[in-house]
GROMACS .gro file of C-alpha atoms in nm:
model
  500
    1MET     CA    1   2.382  18.159  -3.309
    2ALA     CA    2   2.120  18.418  -3.215
    3THR     CA    3   1.930  18.392  -2.889
    4ILE     CA    4   1.553  18.405  -2.908
    5PRO     CA    5   1.347  18.518  -2.605
    6SER     CA    6   1.093  18.265  -2.486
    7PHE     CA    7   0.871  18.182  -2.185
    8GLN     CA    8   0.955  17.889  -1.960
    9LEU     CA    9   0.759  17.741  -1.667
   10ARG     CA   10   0.968  17.614  -1.377
   11GLN     CA   11   0.870  17.490  -1.032
   12THR     CA   12   1.077  17.578  -0.727
   13HIS     CA   13   1.043  17.520  -0.352
   14ASN     CA   14   1.044  17.839  -0.144
   15LEU     CA   15   0.971  17.889   0.222
   16VAL     CA   16   0.687  18.140   0.247
   17MET     CA   17   0.615  18.292   0.587
   18THR     CA   18   0.253  18.391   0.632
   19PRO     CA   19   0.163  18.703   0.830
   20HIS     CA   20   0.039  18.488   1.118
   21LEU     CA   21   0.365  18.292   1.126
   22ARG     CA   22   0.567  18.615   1.133
   23LEU     CA   23   0.345  18.742   1.414
   24ALA     CA   24   0.395  18.421   1.613
   25ILE     CA   25   0.774  18.442   1.576
   26ARG     CA   26   0.770  18.808   1.678
   27ILE     CA   27   0.554  18.745   1.983
   28MET     CA   28   0.773  18.454   2.088
   29GLN     CA   29   1.075  18.681   2.137
   30LEU     CA   30   0.896  18.982   2.293
   31SER     CA   31   0.918  19.043   2.667
   32SER     CA   32   0.610  19.093   2.885
   33PRO     CA   33   0.618  19.478   2.875
   34GLU     CA   34   0.654  19.466   2.497
   35ILE     CA   35   0.364  19.220   2.476
   36LYS     CA   36   0.146  19.459   2.677
   37THR     CA   37   0.234  19.743   2.442
   38LEU     CA   38   0.147  19.526   2.142
   39ILE     CA   39  -0.187  19.428   2.299
   40GLU     CA   40  -0.272  19.792   2.369
   41GLU     CA   41  -0.211  19.877   2.004
   42GLU     CA   42  -0.424  19.585   1.887
   43LEU     CA   43  -0.708  19.679   2.123
   44GLN     CA   44  -0.713  20.026   1.968
   45ARG     CA   45  -0.705  19.882   1.617
   46ASN     CA   46  -0.932  19.575   1.641
   47PRO     CA   47  -1.287  19.622   1.780
   48LEU     CA   48  -1.339  19.248   1.822
   49LEU     CA   49  -1.072  19.213   2.092
   50ILE     CA   50  -1.155  19.233   2.461
   51CYS     CA   51  -0.892  19.235   2.734
   52ASN     CA   52  -0.955  19.078   3.072
   53GLU     CA   53  -0.806  19.386   3.243
   54ARG     CA   54  -1.079  19.607   3.100
   55ASP     CA   55  -1.454  19.622   3.115
   56THR     CA   56  -1.589  19.321   2.927
   57SER     CA   57  -1.917  19.494   2.851
   58HIS     CA   58  -1.778  19.607   2.516
   59SER     CA   59  -2.111  19.590   2.338
   60ASP     CA   60  -2.312  19.904   2.282
   61GLU     CA   61  -2.625  19.743   2.427
   62PRO     CA   62  -2.615  19.667   2.798
   63ALA     CA   63  -2.674  19.319   2.924
   64PRO     CA   64  -3.038  19.228   2.995
   65ASP     CA   65  -2.987  19.231   3.368
   66GLN     CA   66  -2.820  19.574   3.349
   67ILE     CA   67  -3.102  19.751   3.169
   68ILE     CA   68  -3.255  20.018   3.396
   69LYS     CA   69  -3.567  20.186   3.277
   70GLN     CA   70  -3.591  20.562   3.324
   71PRO     CA   71  -3.889  20.648   3.552
   72SER     CA   72  -4.138  20.886   3.399
   73LEU     CA   73  -4.153  21.233   3.560
   74PRO     CA   74  -4.454  21.467   3.539
   75LEU     CA   75  -4.389  21.774   3.331
   76PRO     CA   76  -4.455  22.110   3.500
   77SER     CA   77  -4.783  22.273   3.411
   78SER     CA   78  -4.810  22.620   3.266
   79ASP     CA   79  -4.958  22.749   3.591
   80SER     CA   80  -4.641  22.668   3.781
   81LEU     CA   81  -4.433  22.885   3.551
   82LYS     CA   82  -4.570  23.217   3.669
   83SER     CA   83  -4.355  23.520   3.736
   84GLU     CA   84  -4.427  23.487   4.107
   85THR     CA   85  -4.170  23.207   4.116
   86LEU     CA   86  -3.890  23.464   4.068
   87PRO     CA   87  -3.762  23.650   4.374
   88ASP     CA   88  -3.912  23.986   4.442
   89SER     CA   89  -3.700  24.290   4.360
   90ALA     CA   90  -3.728  24.408   4.717
   91ASP     CA   91  -3.587  24.081   4.850
   92ALA     CA   92  -3.265  24.090   4.644
   93PRO     CA   93  -3.176  24.429   4.495
   94LEU     CA   94  -2.982  24.422   4.172
   95ASP     CA   95  -2.754  24.709   4.278
   96THR     CA   96  -2.486  24.620   4.533
   97ASP     CA   97  -2.321  24.839   4.792
   98TYR     CA   98  -1.956  24.756   4.715
   99ASP     CA   99  -1.819  24.920   5.030
  100THR     CA  100  -2.045  24.709   5.249
  101GLU     CA  101  -1.972  24.396   5.045
  102ALA     CA  102  -1.596  24.444   5.070
  103SER     CA  103  -1.601  24.515   5.444
  104SER     CA  104  -1.811  24.204   5.509
  105GLY     CA  105  -1.566  23.977   5.327
  106GLY     CA  106  -1.780  23.934   5.020
  107PHE     CA  107  -1.672  23.926   4.659
  108ASP     CA  108  -1.478  23.629   4.525
  109ASP     CA  109  -1.143  23.493   4.632
  110GLY     CA  110  -0.950  23.649   4.350
  111TYR     CA  111  -0.759  23.884   4.583
  112SER     CA  112  -0.596  23.837   4.919
  113THR     CA  113  -0.650  24.053   5.225
  114ASP     CA  114  -0.369  24.288   5.126
  115GLY     CA  115  -0.506  24.338   4.775
  116ALA     CA  116  -0.254  24.111   4.594
  117PRO     CA  117  -0.393  23.879   4.325
  118VAL     CA  118  -0.432  23.516   4.428
  119ASP     CA  119  -0.415  23.223   4.189
  120TYR     CA  120  -0.752  23.055   4.203
  121ARG     CA  121  -0.587  22.716   4.144
  122GLN     CA  122  -0.397  22.747   4.472
  123HIS     CA  123  -0.699  22.848   4.679
  124GLY     CA  124  -0.798  22.594   4.940
  125LEU     CA  125  -0.495  22.366   4.899
  126THR     CA  126  -0.376  22.179   5.205
  127GLN     CA  127  -0.008  22.169   5.298
  128TRP     CA  128   0.022  21.820   5.149
  129GLU     CA  129  -0.141  21.927   4.824
  130GLU     CA  130   0.084  22.232   4.812
  131ALA     CA  131   0.390  22.010   4.860
  132ASP     CA  132   0.273  21.782   4.578
  133ARG     CA  133   0.221  22.085   4.353
  134LYS     CA  134   0.572  22.211   4.422
  135ALA     CA  135   0.718  21.864   4.365
  136ALA     CA  136   0.541  21.842   4.030
  137CYS     CA  137   0.694  22.178   3.926
  138PRO     CA  138   1.047  22.179   4.073
  139VAL     CA  139   1.251  22.497   4.075
  140SER     CA  140   1.543  22.491   3.833
  141LEU     CA  141   1.902  22.557   3.937
  142ALA     CA  142   1.911  22.885   3.744
  143GLU     CA  143   1.606  23.011   3.933
  144LYS     CA  144   1.763  22.921   4.269
  145LEU     CA  145   2.085  23.100   4.176
  146ASP     CA  146   1.897  23.406   4.048
  147GLU     CA  147   1.717  23.430   4.382
  148GLN     CA  148   2.046  23.403   4.573
  149LEU     CA  149   2.192  23.671   4.347
  150ARG     CA  150   1.903  23.905   4.429
  151MET     CA  151   1.928  23.831   4.803
  152THR     CA  152   2.303  23.912   4.819
  153LEU     CA  153   2.273  24.276   4.923
  154GLN     CA  154   2.643  24.373   4.919
  155LEU     CA  155   2.675  24.325   4.543
  156THR     CA  156   2.696  24.624   4.313
  157PRO     CA  157   2.480  24.657   4.000
  158GLN     CA  158   2.781  24.564   3.787
  159GLN     CA  159   2.838  24.250   3.994
  160ARG     CA  160   2.474  24.153   3.960
  161PHE     CA  161   2.508  24.192   3.584
  162ILE     CA  162   2.820  23.973   3.584
  163GLY     CA  163   2.651  23.717   3.810
  164ALA     CA  164   2.359  23.684   3.570
  165GLY     CA  165   2.608  23.621   3.289
  166LEU     CA  166   2.788  23.353   3.489
  167ILE     CA  167   2.460  23.176   3.571
  168ALA     CA  168   2.361  23.175   3.206
  169ARG     CA  169   2.690  23.006   3.109
  170LEU     CA  170   2.666  22.710   3.350
  171ASP     CA  171   2.658  22.367   3.189
  172ALA     CA  172   2.452  22.069   3.304
  173THR     CA  173   2.707  21.975   3.574
  174GLY     CA  174   2.729  22.327   3.720
  175ARG     CA  175   3.069  22.419   3.572
  176LEU     CA  176   3.188  22.687   3.334
  177ASP     CA  177   3.323  22.588   2.994
  178THR     CA  178   3.425  22.948   2.911
  179SER     CA  179   3.724  23.128   3.060
  180SER     CA  180   3.691  23.443   3.266
  181GLY     CA  181   3.859  23.641   2.991
  182ASP     CA  182   3.605  23.535   2.730
  183ILE     CA  183   3.317  23.605   2.969
  184ALA     CA  184   3.460  23.950   3.047
  185SER     CA  185   3.497  24.022   2.677
  186ASP     CA  186   3.137  23.919   2.607
  187LEU     CA  187   3.004  24.128   2.897
  188ASN     CA  188   3.242  24.421   2.833
  189VAL     CA  189   3.364  24.427   3.194
  190PRO     CA  190   3.710  24.384   3.352
  191GLU     CA  191   3.838  24.027   3.380
  192GLU     CA  192   3.936  24.082   3.745
  193ALA     CA  193   3.575  24.166   3.831
  194VAL     CA  194   3.453  23.842   3.669
  195GLU     CA  195   3.712  23.629   3.847
  196THR     CA  196   3.646  23.793   4.186
  197LEU     CA  197   3.272  23.737   4.163
  198ARG     CA  198   3.318  23.383   4.028
  199ILE     CA  199   3.524  23.282   4.333
  200LEU     CA  200   3.268  23.443   4.563
  201MET     CA  201   2.975  23.263   4.405
  202MET     CA  202   3.172  22.936   4.396
  203THR     CA  203   3.204  22.928   4.777
  204GLU     CA  204   2.911  23.134   4.902
  205PHE     CA  205   2.622  23.023   4.681
  206GLU     CA  206   2.434  22.700   4.738
  207PRO     CA  207   2.520  22.438   4.638
  208SER     CA  208   2.886  22.521   4.680
  209GLY     CA  209   3.127  22.414   4.407
  210LEU     CA  210   2.940  22.572   4.119
  211PHE     CA  211   3.111  22.799   3.862
  212ALA     CA  212   3.431  22.588   3.872
  213TYR     CA  213   3.647  22.511   3.570
  214ASN     CA  214   3.750  22.157   3.667
  215LEU     CA  215   3.686  21.886   3.924
  216GLN     CA  216   3.973  21.984   4.154
  217GLU     CA  217   3.848  22.342   4.176
  218CYS     CA  218   3.492  22.221   4.238
  219LEU     CA  219   3.594  21.994   4.528
  220ALA     CA  220   3.826  22.258   4.672
  221ALA     CA  221   3.541  22.513   4.680
  222GLN     CA  222   3.320  22.267   4.869
  223LEU     CA  223   3.597  22.204   5.121
  224VAL     CA  224   3.650  22.578   5.167
  225ALA     CA  225   3.278  22.624   5.229
  226GLN     CA  226   3.297  22.351   5.496
  227ASN     CA  227   3.621  22.497   5.644
  228ARG     CA  228   3.801  22.168   5.571
  229PHE     CA  229   4.058  22.285   5.314
  230ASP     CA  230   4.403  22.238   5.473
  231PRO     CA  231   4.750  22.192   5.315
  232ALA     CA  232   4.721  21.811   5.323
  233MET     CA  233   4.388  21.819   5.142
  234ALA     CA  234   4.526  22.070   4.893
  235ALA     CA  235   4.813  21.830   4.814
  236LEU     CA  236   4.567  21.544   4.775
  237LEU     CA  237   4.358  21.741   4.527
  238LYS     CA  238   4.670  21.851   4.339
  239HIS     CA  239   4.762  21.487   4.279
  240ALA     CA  240   4.404  21.358   4.241
  241GLU     CA  241   4.503  21.163   3.929
  242LEU     CA  242   4.671  20.909   4.159
  243ILE     CA  243   4.346  20.826   4.340
  244PRO     CA  244   4.183  20.608   4.068
  245GLY     CA  245   4.501  20.400   4.045
  246LYS     CA  246   4.502  20.339   4.425
  247HIS     CA  247   4.859  20.471   4.459
  248TYR     CA  248   4.813  20.519   4.831
  249ALA     CA  249   5.179  20.488   4.930
  250LYS     CA  250   5.274  20.774   4.698
  251LEU     CA  251   4.980  20.984   4.815
  252ARG     CA  252   5.078  20.937   5.180
  253ALA     CA  253   5.428  21.065   5.103
  254LEU     CA  254   5.302  21.364   4.904
  255CYS     CA  255   5.044  21.467   5.165
  256GLY     CA  256   5.263  21.390   5.468
  257VAL     CA  257   4.996  21.185   5.647
  258ASN     CA  258   4.965  20.830   5.779
  259ASP     CA  259   4.729  20.553   5.669
  260HIS     CA  260   4.446  20.657   5.901
  261ASP     CA  261   4.455  21.023   5.798
  262LEU     CA  262   4.466  20.935   5.429
  263ALA     CA  263   4.165  20.707   5.471
  264ASP     CA  264   3.973  20.989   5.641
  265MET     CA  265   4.069  21.235   5.366
  266LEU     CA  266   3.959  20.996   5.090
  267ALA     CA  267   3.634  20.928   5.273
  268GLU     CA  268   3.573  21.302   5.298
  269LEU     CA  269   3.629  21.343   4.924
  270LYS     CA  270   3.374  21.071   4.855
  271ARG     CA  271   3.112  21.267   5.047
  272LEU     CA  272   3.154  21.569   4.817
  273ASP     CA  273   2.942  21.623   4.506
  274PRO     CA  274   3.152  21.618   4.186
  275LYS     CA  275   2.857  21.758   3.985
  276PRO     CA  276   2.671  21.999   4.217
  277GLY     CA  277   2.462  22.142   3.935
  278PHE     CA  278   2.345  21.814   3.790
  279GLN     CA  279   1.968  21.768   3.803
  280PRO     CA  280   1.872  21.423   3.674
  281ASP     CA  281   1.547  21.382   3.494
  282PRO     CA  282   1.286  21.185   3.687
  283VAL     CA  283   1.310  20.829   3.563
  284THR     CA  284   1.055  20.564   3.638
  285VAL     CA  285   1.234  20.255   3.765
  286ALA     CA  286   1.114  19.950   3.580
  287THR     CA  287   1.032  19.656   3.804
  288ILE     CA  288   1.103  19.309   3.671
  289ILE     CA  289   0.782  19.105   3.666
  290PRO     CA  290   0.850  18.730   3.651
  291ASP     CA  291   0.692  18.547   3.360
  292VAL     CA  292   0.713  18.213   3.543
  293TYR     CA  293   0.672  18.127   3.911
  294LEU     CA  294   0.827  17.829   4.085
  295HIS     CA  295   0.643  17.689   4.390
  296ARG     CA  296   0.739  17.403   4.615
  297ILE     CA  297   0.478  17.131   4.637
  298PRO     CA  298   0.386  17.052   5.000
  299ASP     CA  299   0.502  16.726   5.161
  300GLY     CA  300   0.817  16.709   4.950
  301GLY     CA  301   0.638  16.655   4.622
  302GLY     CA  302   0.888  16.856   4.418
  303TRP     CA  303   0.833  17.190   4.245
  304SER     CA  304   0.549  17.336   4.043
  305VAL     CA  305   0.614  17.562   3.745
  306GLN     CA  306   0.332  17.810   3.678
  307LEU     CA  307   0.292  18.097   3.437
  308ASN     CA  308   0.229  18.443   3.574
  309ASP     CA  309  -0.121  18.530   3.452
  310GLU     CA  310  -0.068  18.898   3.537
  311ALA     CA  311   0.239  18.932   3.316
  312VAL     CA  312   0.042  18.906   2.990
  313PRO     CA  313  -0.327  19.005   2.969
  314HIS     CA  314  -0.575  18.756   2.828
  315LEU     CA  315  -0.761  18.843   2.511
  316TYR     CA  316  -1.113  18.736   2.410
  317LEU     CA  317  -1.341  18.785   2.116
  318ASP     CA  318  -1.648  19.009   2.136
  319LYS     CA  319  -1.906  18.753   2.021
  320LYS     CA  320  -2.196  18.996   2.051
  321LEU     CA  321  -2.041  19.254   1.822
  322GLN     CA  322  -1.942  18.985   1.574
  323ALA     CA  323  -2.295  18.839   1.566
  324ARG     CA  324  -2.464  19.178   1.533
  325VAL     CA  325  -2.245  19.291   1.243
  326THR     CA  326  -2.275  18.953   1.071
  327SER     CA  327  -2.655  18.957   1.090
  328THR     CA  328  -2.742  19.323   1.037
  329GLY     CA  329  -2.427  19.486   0.905
  330GLN     CA  330  -2.365  19.601   0.554
  331LYS     CA  331  -2.144  19.420   0.308
  332ASP     CA  332  -1.841  19.642   0.374
  333ASP     CA  333  -1.884  19.602   0.749
  334GLN     CA  334  -1.898  19.226   0.719
  335ALA     CA  335  -1.581  19.220   0.510
  336PHE     CA  336  -1.405  19.438   0.767
  337ILE     CA  337  -1.519  19.211   1.051
  338ARG     CA  338  -1.391  18.902   0.869
  339ILE     CA  339  -1.044  19.058   0.836
  340GLN     CA  340  -1.040  19.169   1.200
  341LEU     CA  341  -1.164  18.828   1.312
  342ALA     CA  342  -0.876  18.655   1.133
  343ASN     CA  343  -0.626  18.898   1.289
  344ALA     CA  344  -0.773  18.856   1.636
  345ASN     CA  345  -0.769  18.476   1.615
  346GLY     CA  346  -0.410  18.484   1.491
  347LEU     CA  347  -0.302  18.706   1.780
  348ILE     CA  348  -0.481  18.494   2.041
  349ARG     CA  349  -0.331  18.173   1.901
  350ALA     CA  350   0.017  18.328   1.896
  351LEU     CA  351  -0.015  18.434   2.262
  352GLU     CA  352  -0.137  18.088   2.363
  353GLN     CA  353   0.150  17.926   2.174
  354ARG     CA  354   0.397  18.157   2.348
  355SER     CA  355   0.260  18.062   2.688
  356ARG     CA  356   0.270  17.688   2.615
  357THR     CA  357   0.624  17.705   2.478
  358MET     CA  358   0.747  17.914   2.770
  359LEU     CA  359   0.597  17.673   3.023
  360GLN     CA  360   0.746  17.374   2.841
  361VAL     CA  361   1.094  17.525   2.815
  362SER     CA  362   1.090  17.654   3.175
  363SER     CA  363   0.992  17.314   3.312
  364GLU     CA  364   1.270  17.146   3.118
  365ILE     CA  365   1.528  17.401   3.238
  366ILE     CA  366   1.430  17.345   3.601
  367ARG     CA  367   1.450  16.969   3.546
  368HIS     CA  368   1.811  17.007   3.431
  369GLN     CA  369   1.905  17.265   3.697
  370TYR     CA  370   1.724  17.101   3.989
  371ASP     CA  371   2.024  17.135   4.225
  372PHE     CA  372   2.028  17.513   4.173
  373LEU     CA  373   1.705  17.549   4.370
  374ASP     CA  374   1.876  17.440   4.692
  375GLN     CA  375   2.245  17.518   4.632
  376GLY     CA  376   2.235  17.832   4.419
  377ALA     CA  377   2.510  17.902   4.163
  378PRO     CA  378   2.732  17.607   4.276
  379GLY     CA  379   2.446  17.375   4.184
  380LEU     CA  380   2.432  17.480   3.821
  381HIS     CA  381   2.512  17.216   3.561
  382PRO     CA  382   2.635  17.272   3.204
  383LEU     CA  383   2.336  17.335   2.980
  384THR     CA  384   2.302  17.450   2.620
  385LEU     CA  385   2.016  17.545   2.392
  386ARG     CA  386   2.068  17.223   2.203
  387ASP     CA  387   2.001  17.016   2.517
  388ILE     CA  388   1.664  17.183   2.575
  389ALA     CA  389   1.578  17.165   2.206
  390ALA     CA  390   1.651  16.792   2.199
  391THR     CA  391   1.425  16.714   2.498
  392THR     CA  392   1.137  16.945   2.400
  393GLY     CA  393   1.138  16.882   2.026
  394LEU     CA  394   1.171  17.254   1.953
  395HIS     CA  395   1.426  17.428   1.736
  396GLU     CA  396   1.725  17.596   1.901
  397SER     CA  397   1.617  17.933   1.763
  398THR     CA  398   1.274  17.890   1.924
  399VAL     CA  399   1.435  17.807   2.260
  400SER     CA  400   1.658  18.113   2.224
  401ARG     CA  401   1.363  18.340   2.149
  402VAL     CA  402   1.145  18.213   2.432
  403THR     CA  403   1.423  18.250   2.692
  404SER     CA  404   1.544  18.600   2.596
  405GLY     CA  405   1.400  18.870   2.819
  406LYS     CA  406   1.186  18.622   3.016
  407TYR     CA  407   1.231  18.585   3.392
  408ILE     CA  408   1.154  18.313   3.644
  409SER     CA  409   1.105  18.353   4.018
  410THR     CA  410   1.299  18.091   4.217
  411PRO     CA  411   1.393  18.046   4.585
  412GLN     CA  412   1.734  18.194   4.493
  413GLY     CA  413   1.582  18.507   4.339
  414VAL     CA  414   1.450  18.625   4.003
  415PHE     CA  415   1.668  18.523   3.708
  416GLU     CA  416   1.647  18.546   3.332
  417LEU     CA  417   1.595  18.209   3.170
  418LYS     CA  418   1.915  18.266   2.973
  419TYR     CA  419   2.105  18.262   3.304
  420PHE     CA  420   2.068  17.884   3.333
  421PHE     CA  421   2.255  17.815   3.007
  422THR     CA  422   2.623  17.776   3.093
  423THR     CA  423   2.921  17.620   2.920
  424ALA     CA  424   3.101  17.313   3.058
  425ILE     CA  425   3.444  17.302   3.224
  426ARG     CA  426   3.606  16.958   3.221
  427ASN     CA  427   3.664  16.777   3.550
  428MET     CA  428   4.020  16.646   3.570
  429HIS     CA  429   3.920  16.372   3.819
  430GLY     CA  430   3.670  16.217   3.581
  431GLY     CA  431   3.359  16.342   3.759
  432LYS     CA  432   3.078  16.553   3.622
  433ASP     CA  433   3.174  16.864   3.432
  434LEU     CA  434   3.117  17.194   3.608
  435SER     CA  435   2.936  17.494   3.466
  436SER     CA  436   3.114  17.821   3.398
  437GLU     CA  437   2.877  18.005   3.633
  438ALA     CA  438   2.976  17.773   3.919
  439ILE     CA  439   3.343  17.852   3.845
  440ARG     CA  440   3.271  18.224   3.859
  441PHE     CA  441   3.103  18.173   4.196
  442LYS     CA  442   3.414  17.996   4.327
  443ILE     CA  443   3.641  18.276   4.200
  444ARG     CA  444   3.428  18.543   4.366
  445LYS     CA  445   3.424  18.346   4.691
  446MET     CA  446   3.805  18.318   4.688
  447VAL     CA  447   3.848  18.692   4.631
  448ASN     CA  448   3.597  18.781   4.903
  449THR     CA  449   3.793  18.579   5.160
  450GLU     CA  450   4.122  18.754   5.082
  451THR     CA  451   4.311  18.943   5.349
  452ARG     CA  452   4.567  19.220   5.321
  453ASP     CA  453   4.854  18.972   5.317
  454THR     CA  454   4.692  18.697   5.106
  455ILE     CA  455   4.599  18.863   4.777
  456LEU     CA  456   4.551  18.592   4.512
  457SER     CA  457   4.686  18.636   4.162
  458ASP     CA  458   4.527  18.472   3.859
  459ASP     CA  459   4.790  18.197   3.877
  460ASP     CA  460   4.708  18.133   4.244
  461ILE     CA  461   4.337  18.105   4.164
  462MET     CA  462   4.413  17.872   3.874
  463ARG     CA  463   4.623  17.644   4.097
  464ARG     CA  464   4.352  17.631   4.365
  465LEU     CA  465   4.087  17.541   4.107
  466ARG     CA  466   4.312  17.272   3.959
  467LYS     CA  467   4.351  17.119   4.304
  468GLU     CA  468   3.972  17.081   4.308
  469GLY     CA  469   3.990  16.900   3.974
  470ILE     CA  470   3.880  17.189   3.753
  471ASP     CA  471   4.072  17.200   3.426
  472ILE     CA  472   4.104  17.572   3.365
  473ALA     CA  473   4.370  17.801   3.217
  474ARG     CA  474   4.501  18.125   3.364
  475ARG     CA  475   4.360  18.333   3.077
  476THR     CA  476   4.017  18.179   3.144
  477VAL     CA  477   4.047  18.282   3.510
  478ALA     CA  478   4.133  18.637   3.398
  479LYS     CA  479   3.837  18.641   3.161
  480TYR     CA  480   3.595  18.524   3.432
  481ARG     CA  481   3.740  18.776   3.676
  482ASP     CA  482   3.680  19.058   3.429
  483THR     CA  483   3.318  18.951   3.377
  484LEU     CA  484   3.273  18.964   3.756
  485HIS     CA  485   3.418  19.320   3.760
  486ILE     CA  486   3.696  19.214   3.998
  487ALA     CA  487   4.016  19.417   3.980
  488SER     CA  488   4.356  19.259   3.922
  489SER     CA  489   4.573  19.141   4.210
  490VAL     CA  490   4.797  19.450   4.181
  491GLN     CA  491   4.495  19.679   4.204
  492ARG     CA  492   4.349  19.485   4.497
  493LYS     CA  493   4.680  19.511   4.683
  494ARG     CA  494   4.669  19.889   4.646
  495GLU     CA  495   4.313  19.895   4.774
  496ARG     CA  496   4.404  19.684   5.074
  497ALA     CA  497   4.707  19.901   5.149
  498ALA     CA  498   4.487  20.186   5.275
  499PRO     CA  499   4.130  20.073   5.335
  500VAL     CA  500   3.883  20.357   5.314
   0.00000   0.00000   0.00000
């Protein structure tokens, strides 16, 4: 039987997301800095939007009470424009006696008193302005080393040539990733000359420890420069791989020192710079701005949850521009304004919906975690996204979006809203279940109260928690301990063996 092509009409149900709905979902999950970036982009794109942080006089015409009329000035008459208004040639000769002008301190400030050129941009700067200028243009490490190389008078021309080659081969940490033999081959000089100058520059140049091949050599050069490199310290650096593992007993035997001396030696190593040539880029530290504030109501009236108005700028419509284009604009202008008006209204509604949802979810979280405000982490109760969604009537995905990257200021500090969602740990005595965050707080408190002779293993912590009625397994204790970045009991014993 042959198949014949034909047209069929069929109705289906599909979920279509409008551009405004996609924008609302996107705004719901953005943090405050990301919202500000989005608003800045929209302000550049949409002429109908006005931000409350900017000048609201967005219209081209000034407000009626701001109109200032220009006073009329009389024009000069032709009689006042006579040649007598110019200075007489006898009063100011065109030719200048340069010898007299130079001796009297005339001319411009392009040269200093000794005849050297002077940068006009540096003229007249105070010491504070000069310091700011130098801070804005810091000197690189290579420039500092080149200056030290020039100032070292006892070096021969060949050594200066080798020194320039060594400086050019430094990596970002101030070490050499090329052997002395390869450097000597590239520079066509003896290898002994390269090695001799490398050792000299490693201990004599500032900062000391540069031009090393490894960490041990770098630290040893700094100790030599400080006259602190003795046989015990040399043995410690030779077996430096034992330091991260806290093998203090073995290190004491290898170095031939007691606990106090080993602690002093380790403390001295910590004061050294493992990367003397590292110059970090200036990074602006981002400050967390709370999206929600929590205030106590006077006279014991509870707590008040308020949105931070400064976290997200408020947007308004430019009614004057809209009315002027609608009444006098051309057809294309009016069509453009209608599109921009729809986009502006959609953005403003999405921001208002984000604020309402955030306030609603934050209030419900505080209602569930009321004991946290006075007790801190031990007062946290088990809470899930489903619990907040059930009480607010929102979807779990909406609650997740509105709590990600949003922060609330509480008496206990500033926390992300996600912090208050914790899983439940069953109470063996039939009481209320405890939150996982409260269990972590108990584990940290137990570890902080340890002494040298009472180091708790994971089994010991599990037994103590079970005595309090907390049904928890040893592997769960180990998992919580790892999330708290607490070392194992064996590692903590090594650390307590020789406190530094």
